[in-house]
Tab-separated table of C-alpha atoms in Angstrom:
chain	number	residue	atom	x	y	z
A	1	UNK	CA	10.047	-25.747	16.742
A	2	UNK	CA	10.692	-25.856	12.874
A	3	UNK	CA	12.184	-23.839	10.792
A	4	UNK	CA	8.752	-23.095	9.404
A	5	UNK	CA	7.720	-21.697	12.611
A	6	UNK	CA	10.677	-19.583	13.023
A	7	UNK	CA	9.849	-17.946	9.412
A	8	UNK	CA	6.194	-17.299	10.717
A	9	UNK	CA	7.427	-16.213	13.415
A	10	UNK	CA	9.379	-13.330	11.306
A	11	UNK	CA	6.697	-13.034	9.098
A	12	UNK	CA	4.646	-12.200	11.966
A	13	UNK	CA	6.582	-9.428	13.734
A	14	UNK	CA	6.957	-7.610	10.214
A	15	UNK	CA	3.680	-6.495	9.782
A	16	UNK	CA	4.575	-4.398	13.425
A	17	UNK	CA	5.493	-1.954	11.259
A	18	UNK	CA	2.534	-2.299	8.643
A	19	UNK	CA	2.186	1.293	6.863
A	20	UNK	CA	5.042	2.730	8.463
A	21	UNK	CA	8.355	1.517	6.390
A	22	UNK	CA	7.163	3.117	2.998
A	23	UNK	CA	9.644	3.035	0.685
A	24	UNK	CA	11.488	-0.226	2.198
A	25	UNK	CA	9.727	-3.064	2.793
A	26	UNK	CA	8.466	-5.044	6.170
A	27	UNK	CA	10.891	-7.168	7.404
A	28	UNK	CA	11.302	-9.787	9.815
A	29	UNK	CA	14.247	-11.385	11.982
A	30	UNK	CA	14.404	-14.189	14.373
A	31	UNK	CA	17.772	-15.321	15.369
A	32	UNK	CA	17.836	-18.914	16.923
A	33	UNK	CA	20.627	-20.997	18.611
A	34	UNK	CA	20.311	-24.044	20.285
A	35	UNK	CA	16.463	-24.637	19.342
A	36	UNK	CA	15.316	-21.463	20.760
A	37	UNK	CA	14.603	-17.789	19.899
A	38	UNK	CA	17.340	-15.722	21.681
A	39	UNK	CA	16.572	-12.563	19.186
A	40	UNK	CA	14.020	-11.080	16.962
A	41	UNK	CA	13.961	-7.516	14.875
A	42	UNK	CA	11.617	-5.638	12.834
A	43	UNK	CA	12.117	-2.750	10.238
A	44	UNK	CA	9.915	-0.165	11.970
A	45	UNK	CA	10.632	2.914	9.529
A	46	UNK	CA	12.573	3.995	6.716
A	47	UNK	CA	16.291	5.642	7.625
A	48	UNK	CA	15.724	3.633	10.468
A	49	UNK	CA	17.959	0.070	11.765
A	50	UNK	CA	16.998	-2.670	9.401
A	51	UNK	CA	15.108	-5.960	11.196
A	52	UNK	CA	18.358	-7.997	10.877
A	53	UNK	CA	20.173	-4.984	13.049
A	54	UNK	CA	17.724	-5.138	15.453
A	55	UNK	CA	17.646	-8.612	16.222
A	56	UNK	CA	21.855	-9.098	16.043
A	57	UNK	CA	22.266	-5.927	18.888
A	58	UNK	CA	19.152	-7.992	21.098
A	59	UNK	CA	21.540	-10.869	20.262
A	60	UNK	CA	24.966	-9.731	21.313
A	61	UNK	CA	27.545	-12.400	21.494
A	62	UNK	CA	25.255	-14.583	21.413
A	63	UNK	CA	24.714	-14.301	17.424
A	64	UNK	CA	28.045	-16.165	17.081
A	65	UNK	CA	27.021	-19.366	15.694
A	66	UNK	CA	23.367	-19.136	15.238
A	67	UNK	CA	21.155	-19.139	12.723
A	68	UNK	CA	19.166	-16.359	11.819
A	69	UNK	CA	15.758	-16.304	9.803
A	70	UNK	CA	14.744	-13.409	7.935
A	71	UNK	CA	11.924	-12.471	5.585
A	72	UNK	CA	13.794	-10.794	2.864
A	73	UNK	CA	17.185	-11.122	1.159
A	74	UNK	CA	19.690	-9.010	3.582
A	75	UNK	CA	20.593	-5.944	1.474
A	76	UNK	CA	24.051	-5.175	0.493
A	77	UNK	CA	24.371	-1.609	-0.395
A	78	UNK	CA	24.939	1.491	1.581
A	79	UNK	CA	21.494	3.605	1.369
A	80	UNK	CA	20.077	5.246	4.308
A	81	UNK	CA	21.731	2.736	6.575
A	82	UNK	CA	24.474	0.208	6.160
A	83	UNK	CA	24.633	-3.502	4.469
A	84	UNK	CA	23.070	-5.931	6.693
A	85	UNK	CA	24.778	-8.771	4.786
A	86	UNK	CA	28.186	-7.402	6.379
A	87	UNK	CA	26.719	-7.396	9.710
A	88	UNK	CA	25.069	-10.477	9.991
A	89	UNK	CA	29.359	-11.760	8.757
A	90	UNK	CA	31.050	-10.110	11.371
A	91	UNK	CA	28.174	-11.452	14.085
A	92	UNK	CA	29.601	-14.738	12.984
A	93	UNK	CA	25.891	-16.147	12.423
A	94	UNK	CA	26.142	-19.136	10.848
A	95	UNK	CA	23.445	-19.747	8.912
A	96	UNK	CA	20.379	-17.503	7.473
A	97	UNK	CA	17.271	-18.861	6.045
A	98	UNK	CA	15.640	-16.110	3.956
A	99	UNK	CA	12.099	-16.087	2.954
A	100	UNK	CA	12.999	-14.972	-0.570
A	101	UNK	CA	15.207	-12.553	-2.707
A	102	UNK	CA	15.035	-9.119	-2.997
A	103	UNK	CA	13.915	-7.817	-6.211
A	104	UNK	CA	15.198	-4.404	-5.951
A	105	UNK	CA	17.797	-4.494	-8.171
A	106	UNK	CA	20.423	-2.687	-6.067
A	107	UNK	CA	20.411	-5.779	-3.950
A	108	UNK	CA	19.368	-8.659	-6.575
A	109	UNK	CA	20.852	-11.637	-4.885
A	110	UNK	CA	24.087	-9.553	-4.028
A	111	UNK	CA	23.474	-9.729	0.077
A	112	UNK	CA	23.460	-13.840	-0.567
A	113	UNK	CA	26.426	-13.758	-2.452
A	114	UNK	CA	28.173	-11.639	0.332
A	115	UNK	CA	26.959	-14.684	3.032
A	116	UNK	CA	27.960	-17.342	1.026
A	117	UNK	CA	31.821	-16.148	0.203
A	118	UNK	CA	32.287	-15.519	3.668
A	119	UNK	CA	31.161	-18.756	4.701
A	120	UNK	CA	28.153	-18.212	5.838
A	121	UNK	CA	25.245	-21.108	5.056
A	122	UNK	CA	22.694	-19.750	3.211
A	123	UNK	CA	18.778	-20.796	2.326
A	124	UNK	CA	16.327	-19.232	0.598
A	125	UNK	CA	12.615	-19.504	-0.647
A	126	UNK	CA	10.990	-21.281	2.948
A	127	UNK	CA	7.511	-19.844	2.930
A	128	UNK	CA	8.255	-17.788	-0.253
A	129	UNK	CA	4.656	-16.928	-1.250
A	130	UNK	CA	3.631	-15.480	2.365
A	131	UNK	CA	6.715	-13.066	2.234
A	132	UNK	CA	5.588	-12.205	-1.251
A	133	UNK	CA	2.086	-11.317	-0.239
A	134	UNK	CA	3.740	-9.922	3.081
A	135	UNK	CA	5.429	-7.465	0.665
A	136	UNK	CA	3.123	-6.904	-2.418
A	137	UNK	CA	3.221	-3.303	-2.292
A	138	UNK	CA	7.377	-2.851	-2.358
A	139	UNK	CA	7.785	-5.798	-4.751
A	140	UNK	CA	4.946	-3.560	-7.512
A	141	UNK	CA	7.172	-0.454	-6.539
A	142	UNK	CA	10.334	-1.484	-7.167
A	143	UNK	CA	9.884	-3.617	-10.092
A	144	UNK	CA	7.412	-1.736	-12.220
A	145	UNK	CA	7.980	1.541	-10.836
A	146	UNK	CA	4.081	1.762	-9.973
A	147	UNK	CA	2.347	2.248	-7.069
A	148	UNK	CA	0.386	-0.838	-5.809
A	149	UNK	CA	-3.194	0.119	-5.842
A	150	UNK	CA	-6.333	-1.005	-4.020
A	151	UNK	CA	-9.929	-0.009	-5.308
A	152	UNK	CA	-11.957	0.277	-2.225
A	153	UNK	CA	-15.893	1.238	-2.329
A	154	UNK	CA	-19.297	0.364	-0.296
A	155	UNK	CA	-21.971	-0.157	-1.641
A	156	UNK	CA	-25.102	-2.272	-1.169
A	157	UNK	CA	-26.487	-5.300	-2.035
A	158	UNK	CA	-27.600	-4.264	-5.485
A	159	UNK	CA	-24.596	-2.570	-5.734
A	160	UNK	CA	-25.512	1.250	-4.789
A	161	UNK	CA	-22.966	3.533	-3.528
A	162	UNK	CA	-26.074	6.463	-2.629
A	163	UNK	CA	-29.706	6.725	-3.126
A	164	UNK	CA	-30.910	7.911	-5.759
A	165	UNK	CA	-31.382	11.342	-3.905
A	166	UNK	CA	-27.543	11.552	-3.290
A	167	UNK	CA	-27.809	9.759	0.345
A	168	UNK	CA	-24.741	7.696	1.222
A	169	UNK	CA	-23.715	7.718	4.849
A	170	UNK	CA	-23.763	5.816	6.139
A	171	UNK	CA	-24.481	2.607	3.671
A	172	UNK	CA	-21.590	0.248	5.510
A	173	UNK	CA	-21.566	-0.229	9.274
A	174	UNK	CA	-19.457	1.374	11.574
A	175	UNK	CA	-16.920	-2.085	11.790
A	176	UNK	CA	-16.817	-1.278	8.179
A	177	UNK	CA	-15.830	2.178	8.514
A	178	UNK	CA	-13.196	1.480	11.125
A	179	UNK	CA	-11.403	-0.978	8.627
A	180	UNK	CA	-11.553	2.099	6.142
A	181	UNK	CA	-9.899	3.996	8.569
A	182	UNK	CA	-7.021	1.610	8.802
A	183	UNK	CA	-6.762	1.518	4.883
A	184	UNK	CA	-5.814	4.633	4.946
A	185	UNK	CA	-3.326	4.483	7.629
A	186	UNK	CA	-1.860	1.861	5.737
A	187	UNK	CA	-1.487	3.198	2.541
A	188	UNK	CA	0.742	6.163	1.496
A	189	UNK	CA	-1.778	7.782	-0.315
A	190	UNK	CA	-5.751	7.909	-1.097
A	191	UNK	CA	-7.058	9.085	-4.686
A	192	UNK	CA	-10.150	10.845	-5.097
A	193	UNK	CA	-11.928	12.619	-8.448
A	194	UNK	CA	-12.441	16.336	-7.927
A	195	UNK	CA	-16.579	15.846	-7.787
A	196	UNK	CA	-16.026	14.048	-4.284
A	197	UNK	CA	-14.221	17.289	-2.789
A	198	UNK	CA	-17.356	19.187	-4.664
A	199	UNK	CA	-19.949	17.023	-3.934
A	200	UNK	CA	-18.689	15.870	0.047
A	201	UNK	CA	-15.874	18.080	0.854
A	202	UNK	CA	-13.887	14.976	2.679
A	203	UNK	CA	-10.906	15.121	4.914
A	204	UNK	CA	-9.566	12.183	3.268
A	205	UNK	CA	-7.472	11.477	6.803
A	206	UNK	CA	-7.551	8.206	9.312
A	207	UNK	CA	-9.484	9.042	12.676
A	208	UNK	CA	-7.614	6.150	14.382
A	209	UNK	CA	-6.280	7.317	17.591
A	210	UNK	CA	-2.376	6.909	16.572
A	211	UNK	CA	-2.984	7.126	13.087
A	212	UNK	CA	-1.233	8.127	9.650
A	213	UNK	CA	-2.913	10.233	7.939
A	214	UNK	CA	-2.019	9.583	3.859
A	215	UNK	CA	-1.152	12.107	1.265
A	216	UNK	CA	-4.615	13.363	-0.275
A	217	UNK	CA	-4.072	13.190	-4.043
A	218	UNK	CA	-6.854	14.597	-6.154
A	219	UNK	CA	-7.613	13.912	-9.791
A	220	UNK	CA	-8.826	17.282	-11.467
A	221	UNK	CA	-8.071	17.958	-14.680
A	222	UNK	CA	-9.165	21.695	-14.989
A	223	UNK	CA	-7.566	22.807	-11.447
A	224	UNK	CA	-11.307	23.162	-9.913
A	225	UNK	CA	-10.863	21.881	-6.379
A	226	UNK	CA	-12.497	24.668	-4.075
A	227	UNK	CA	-10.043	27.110	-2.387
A	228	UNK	CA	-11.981	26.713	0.925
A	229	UNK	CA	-11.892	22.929	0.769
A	230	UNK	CA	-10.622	20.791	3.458
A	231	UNK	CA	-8.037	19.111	1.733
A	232	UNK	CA	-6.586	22.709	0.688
A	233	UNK	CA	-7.256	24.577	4.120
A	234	UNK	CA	-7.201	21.966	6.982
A	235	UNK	CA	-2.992	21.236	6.767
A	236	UNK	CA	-3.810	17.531	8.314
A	237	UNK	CA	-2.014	16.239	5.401
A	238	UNK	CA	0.076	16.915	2.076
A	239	UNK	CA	-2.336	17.668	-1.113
A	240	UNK	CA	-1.435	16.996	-4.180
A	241	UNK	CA	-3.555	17.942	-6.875
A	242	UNK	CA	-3.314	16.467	-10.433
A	243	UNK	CA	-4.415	18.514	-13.817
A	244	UNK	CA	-3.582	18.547	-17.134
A	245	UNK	CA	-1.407	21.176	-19.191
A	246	UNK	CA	-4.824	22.917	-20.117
A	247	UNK	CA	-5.835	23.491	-16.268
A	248	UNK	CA	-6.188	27.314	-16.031
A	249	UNK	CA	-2.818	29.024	-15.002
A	250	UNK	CA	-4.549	31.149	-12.456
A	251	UNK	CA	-6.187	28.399	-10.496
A	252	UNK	CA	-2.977	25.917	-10.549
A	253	UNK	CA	-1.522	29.383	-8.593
A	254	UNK	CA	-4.741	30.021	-6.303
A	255	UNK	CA	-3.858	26.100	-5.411
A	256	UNK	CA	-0.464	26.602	-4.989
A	257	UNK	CA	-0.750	29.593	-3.065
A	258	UNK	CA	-2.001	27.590	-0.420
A	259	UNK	CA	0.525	24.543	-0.332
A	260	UNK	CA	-1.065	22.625	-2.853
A	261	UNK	CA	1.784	20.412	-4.833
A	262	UNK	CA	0.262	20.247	-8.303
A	263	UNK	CA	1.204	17.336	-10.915
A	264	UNK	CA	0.594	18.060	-14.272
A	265	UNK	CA	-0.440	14.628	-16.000
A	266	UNK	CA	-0.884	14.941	-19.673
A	267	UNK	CA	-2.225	17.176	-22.114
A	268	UNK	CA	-5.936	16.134	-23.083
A	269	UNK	CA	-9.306	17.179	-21.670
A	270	UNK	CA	-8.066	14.653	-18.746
A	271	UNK	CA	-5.815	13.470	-16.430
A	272	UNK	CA	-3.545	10.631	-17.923
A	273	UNK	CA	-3.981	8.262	-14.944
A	274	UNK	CA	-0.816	5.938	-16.176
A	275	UNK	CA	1.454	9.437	-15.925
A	276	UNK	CA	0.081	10.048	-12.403
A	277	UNK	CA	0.738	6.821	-11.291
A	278	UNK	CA	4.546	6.901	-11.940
A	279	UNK	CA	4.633	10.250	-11.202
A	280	UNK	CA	3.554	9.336	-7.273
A	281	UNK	CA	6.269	6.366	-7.428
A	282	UNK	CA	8.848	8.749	-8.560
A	283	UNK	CA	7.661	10.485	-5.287
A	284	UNK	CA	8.026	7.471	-3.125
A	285	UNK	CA	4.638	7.209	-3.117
A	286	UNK	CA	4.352	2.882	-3.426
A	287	UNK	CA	0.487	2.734	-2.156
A	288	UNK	CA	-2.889	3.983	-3.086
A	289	UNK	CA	-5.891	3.676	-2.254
A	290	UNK	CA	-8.445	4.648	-4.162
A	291	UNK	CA	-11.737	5.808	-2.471
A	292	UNK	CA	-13.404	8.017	-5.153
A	293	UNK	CA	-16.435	7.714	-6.896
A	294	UNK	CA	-18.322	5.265	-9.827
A	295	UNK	CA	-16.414	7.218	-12.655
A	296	UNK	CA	-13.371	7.545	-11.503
A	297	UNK	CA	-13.263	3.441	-10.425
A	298	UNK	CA	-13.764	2.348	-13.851
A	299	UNK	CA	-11.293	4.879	-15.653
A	300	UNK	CA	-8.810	2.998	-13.107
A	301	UNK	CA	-9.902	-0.651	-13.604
A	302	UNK	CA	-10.023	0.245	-17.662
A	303	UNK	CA	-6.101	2.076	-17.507
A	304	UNK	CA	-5.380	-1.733	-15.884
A	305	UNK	CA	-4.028	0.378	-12.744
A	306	UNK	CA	-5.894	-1.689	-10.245
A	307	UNK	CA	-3.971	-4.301	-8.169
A	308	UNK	CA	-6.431	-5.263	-5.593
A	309	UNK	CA	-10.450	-4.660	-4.966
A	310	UNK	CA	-12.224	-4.378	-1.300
A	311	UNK	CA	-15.722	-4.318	-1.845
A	312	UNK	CA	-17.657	-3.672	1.278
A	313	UNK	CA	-21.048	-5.107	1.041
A	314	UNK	CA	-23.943	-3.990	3.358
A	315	UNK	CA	-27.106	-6.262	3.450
A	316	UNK	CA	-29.242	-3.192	1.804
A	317	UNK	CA	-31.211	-3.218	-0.947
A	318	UNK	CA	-31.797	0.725	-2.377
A	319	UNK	CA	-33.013	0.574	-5.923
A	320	UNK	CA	-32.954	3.354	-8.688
A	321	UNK	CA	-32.109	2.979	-12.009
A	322	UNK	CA	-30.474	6.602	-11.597
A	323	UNK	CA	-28.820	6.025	-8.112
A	324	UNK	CA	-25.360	5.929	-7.876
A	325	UNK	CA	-23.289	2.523	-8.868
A	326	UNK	CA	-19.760	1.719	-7.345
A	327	UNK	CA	-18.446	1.211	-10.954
A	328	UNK	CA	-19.750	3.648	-13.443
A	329	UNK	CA	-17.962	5.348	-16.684
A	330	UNK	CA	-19.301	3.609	-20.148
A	331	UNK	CA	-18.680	0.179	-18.743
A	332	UNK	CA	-17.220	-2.972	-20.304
A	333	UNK	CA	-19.222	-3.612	-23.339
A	334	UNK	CA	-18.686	-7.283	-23.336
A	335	UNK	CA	-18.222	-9.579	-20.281
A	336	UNK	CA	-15.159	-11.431	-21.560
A	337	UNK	CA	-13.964	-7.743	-21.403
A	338	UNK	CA	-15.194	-7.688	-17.438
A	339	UNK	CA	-12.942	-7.863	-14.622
A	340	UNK	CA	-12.097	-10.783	-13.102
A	341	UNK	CA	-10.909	-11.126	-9.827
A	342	UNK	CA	-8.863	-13.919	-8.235
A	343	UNK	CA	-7.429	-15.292	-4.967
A	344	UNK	CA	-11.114	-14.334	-3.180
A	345	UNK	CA	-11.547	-14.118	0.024
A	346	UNK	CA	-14.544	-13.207	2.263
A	347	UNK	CA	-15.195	-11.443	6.135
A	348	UNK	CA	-18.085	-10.590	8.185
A	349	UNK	CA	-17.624	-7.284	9.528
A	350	UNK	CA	-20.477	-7.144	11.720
A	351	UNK	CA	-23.511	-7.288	8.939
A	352	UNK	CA	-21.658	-6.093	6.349
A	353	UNK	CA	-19.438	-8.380	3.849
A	354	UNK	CA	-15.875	-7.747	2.818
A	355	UNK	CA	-14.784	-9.123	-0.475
A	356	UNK	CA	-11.148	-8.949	-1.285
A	357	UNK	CA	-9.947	-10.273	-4.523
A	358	UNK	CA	-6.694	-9.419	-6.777
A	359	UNK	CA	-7.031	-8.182	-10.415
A	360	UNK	CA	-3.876	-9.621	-11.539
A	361	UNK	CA	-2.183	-12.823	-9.812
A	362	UNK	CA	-0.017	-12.561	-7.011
């Protein structure tokens, strides 16, 4: 095997943990002597044994003299756990190939440093763009202090999200519904505009048998989200509900009453999306999905909060000049203006199509 397939290899076993390290990243750690894999390690939760850990106690004294590959710069700080860069030098490994650098700043090329003055051979950048992608969502939180964000909607072939009667389930099919499910066990949180609690009265939570269900946050700038709503009442997950300072006092309290964390995000007639959004990361919040409505789609694309679009495309053709759209608000007024995505890519999910595609580069 190459060293290539040994960085795969801990690219691979990261995404065990896929949805479940938020704040830390997903990392991977292969330890190889001789030709062979004697070790491997994943992060599997934050607080928890780092990947590099793992892999050096499967190891044992075996670690002496090996080299080990790892996804991500080994950090050298003391946070929840310990330095990994000091424990990878006292294993006496020998070499480590990382996938990249960490861009947190705490660590910053630090856990290298502390490898290379003891001795210890050090590589870094092999398959640098797959541990990138591996890791989009920490590498948006920690260096723009941002949540990543992903638009999701369905909609049909001419681009209707209901009929024009107010019909919409189901317009994807049910492998398209599944996948949903697993975006939100994925992602820490999933955004909605108050008229979806009004108009559907959602759960907002992952039916997957071992699921996570992610923190509900609801944009509402006047406090209106209905007292006997699901999100307030059914305790499946934390609520947070987002106003302005012109929300009525007495239904911020009704709200609160009932476990409701409110955030109060701006001052106008409505919620200052870019105040939310780094308001959530100040909460540890790195991930949301957004699964709201036609309005509140393009106030996100037009704030330029929107780091990644899945459009779900059944083969259905509804009609109505009135029916709902997937992106509503006043629209782009001129196409240069329009957004374009990159990095496509396309999957059949039974009859439906997904298209995923990135806003900005990645």
């Amino acid at each position: 095997m190459t060293d290539e397939n040994f960085m795969r290899e801990a690219l691979r076993i990261a995404q065990n943990a896929e949805g479940r390290t938020s704040p830390n990243p997903l990392v991977g750690a292969v330890i190889v002597r001789d030709g062979k894999i004697i070790a491997e390690g994943w992060h599997r939760q934050a607080g928890t044994p780092h990947a590099e850990i793992h892999a050096l106690n499967m190891a044992g004294e075996l670690a002496k003299g090996a080299t080990l590959y790892v996804t991500l710069e080994p950090c050298s700080h003391f946070g929840r756990t310990p330095p990994c860069a000091r424990a990878i030098v006292d294993a006496g490994i020998k070499k480590v190939v990382a996938a990249m650098k960490d861009p947190n700043p705490k660590v910053a090329g630090r856990g290298l440093e502390i490898l290379r003055s003891a001795g210890v051979e050090v590589e870094v950048g092999l398959l640098e763009n797959e541990a990138r992608k591996l890791n989009e969502i920490f590498i948006k939180w920690v260096t723009k202090n941002l949540p990543f964000v992903t638009l999701k909607f369905a909609c049909s072939l001419d681009g209707k999200i209901a009929t024009v009667g107010g019909e919409s389930q189901w317009i994807s099919g049910e492998e398209s519904r599944k996948f949903t499910h697993h975006l939100r066990d994925i992602n820490d949180a999933i955004l909605v505009g108050v008229g979806t609690i009004w108009a559907d009265n959602p759960s907002l939570t992952t039916r997957l048998l071992e699921g996570k269900n992610p923190i509900r946050v609801i944009v509402d700038s006047n406090a209106r989200t209905p007292i006997d709503s699901k999100v307030v009442n059914d305790k499946s997950a934390r609520t947070i509900v987002a106003v302005t300072e012109n929300a009525p006092p007495e239904n911020i309290s009704e709200l609160k009453n009932r476990g409701v964390e409110i955030i109060c995000a701006g001052n106008g007639e409505r919620v200052d999306l870019k105040i939310l959004m780094r308001e959530l990361a100040e909460r540890e919040i790195t991930s949301v999905l957004v699964e709201g409505g036609g309005t509140i789609h393009f106030s996100m694309l037009k704030e330029n909060l929107v780091d990644k679009v899945l459009a779900f495309i059944a083969p259905k053709i509804i009609g109505g000049k009135n029916a709902l759209t997937a992106v509503a608000g006043a629209g782009f007024e001129k196409l240069s203006d329009a957004i374009n995505l990159k990095n496509l890519t396309t999957q059949k999910l039974d009859e439906d199509i997904l298209i995923s595609g990135y806003v900005t580069e990645v």
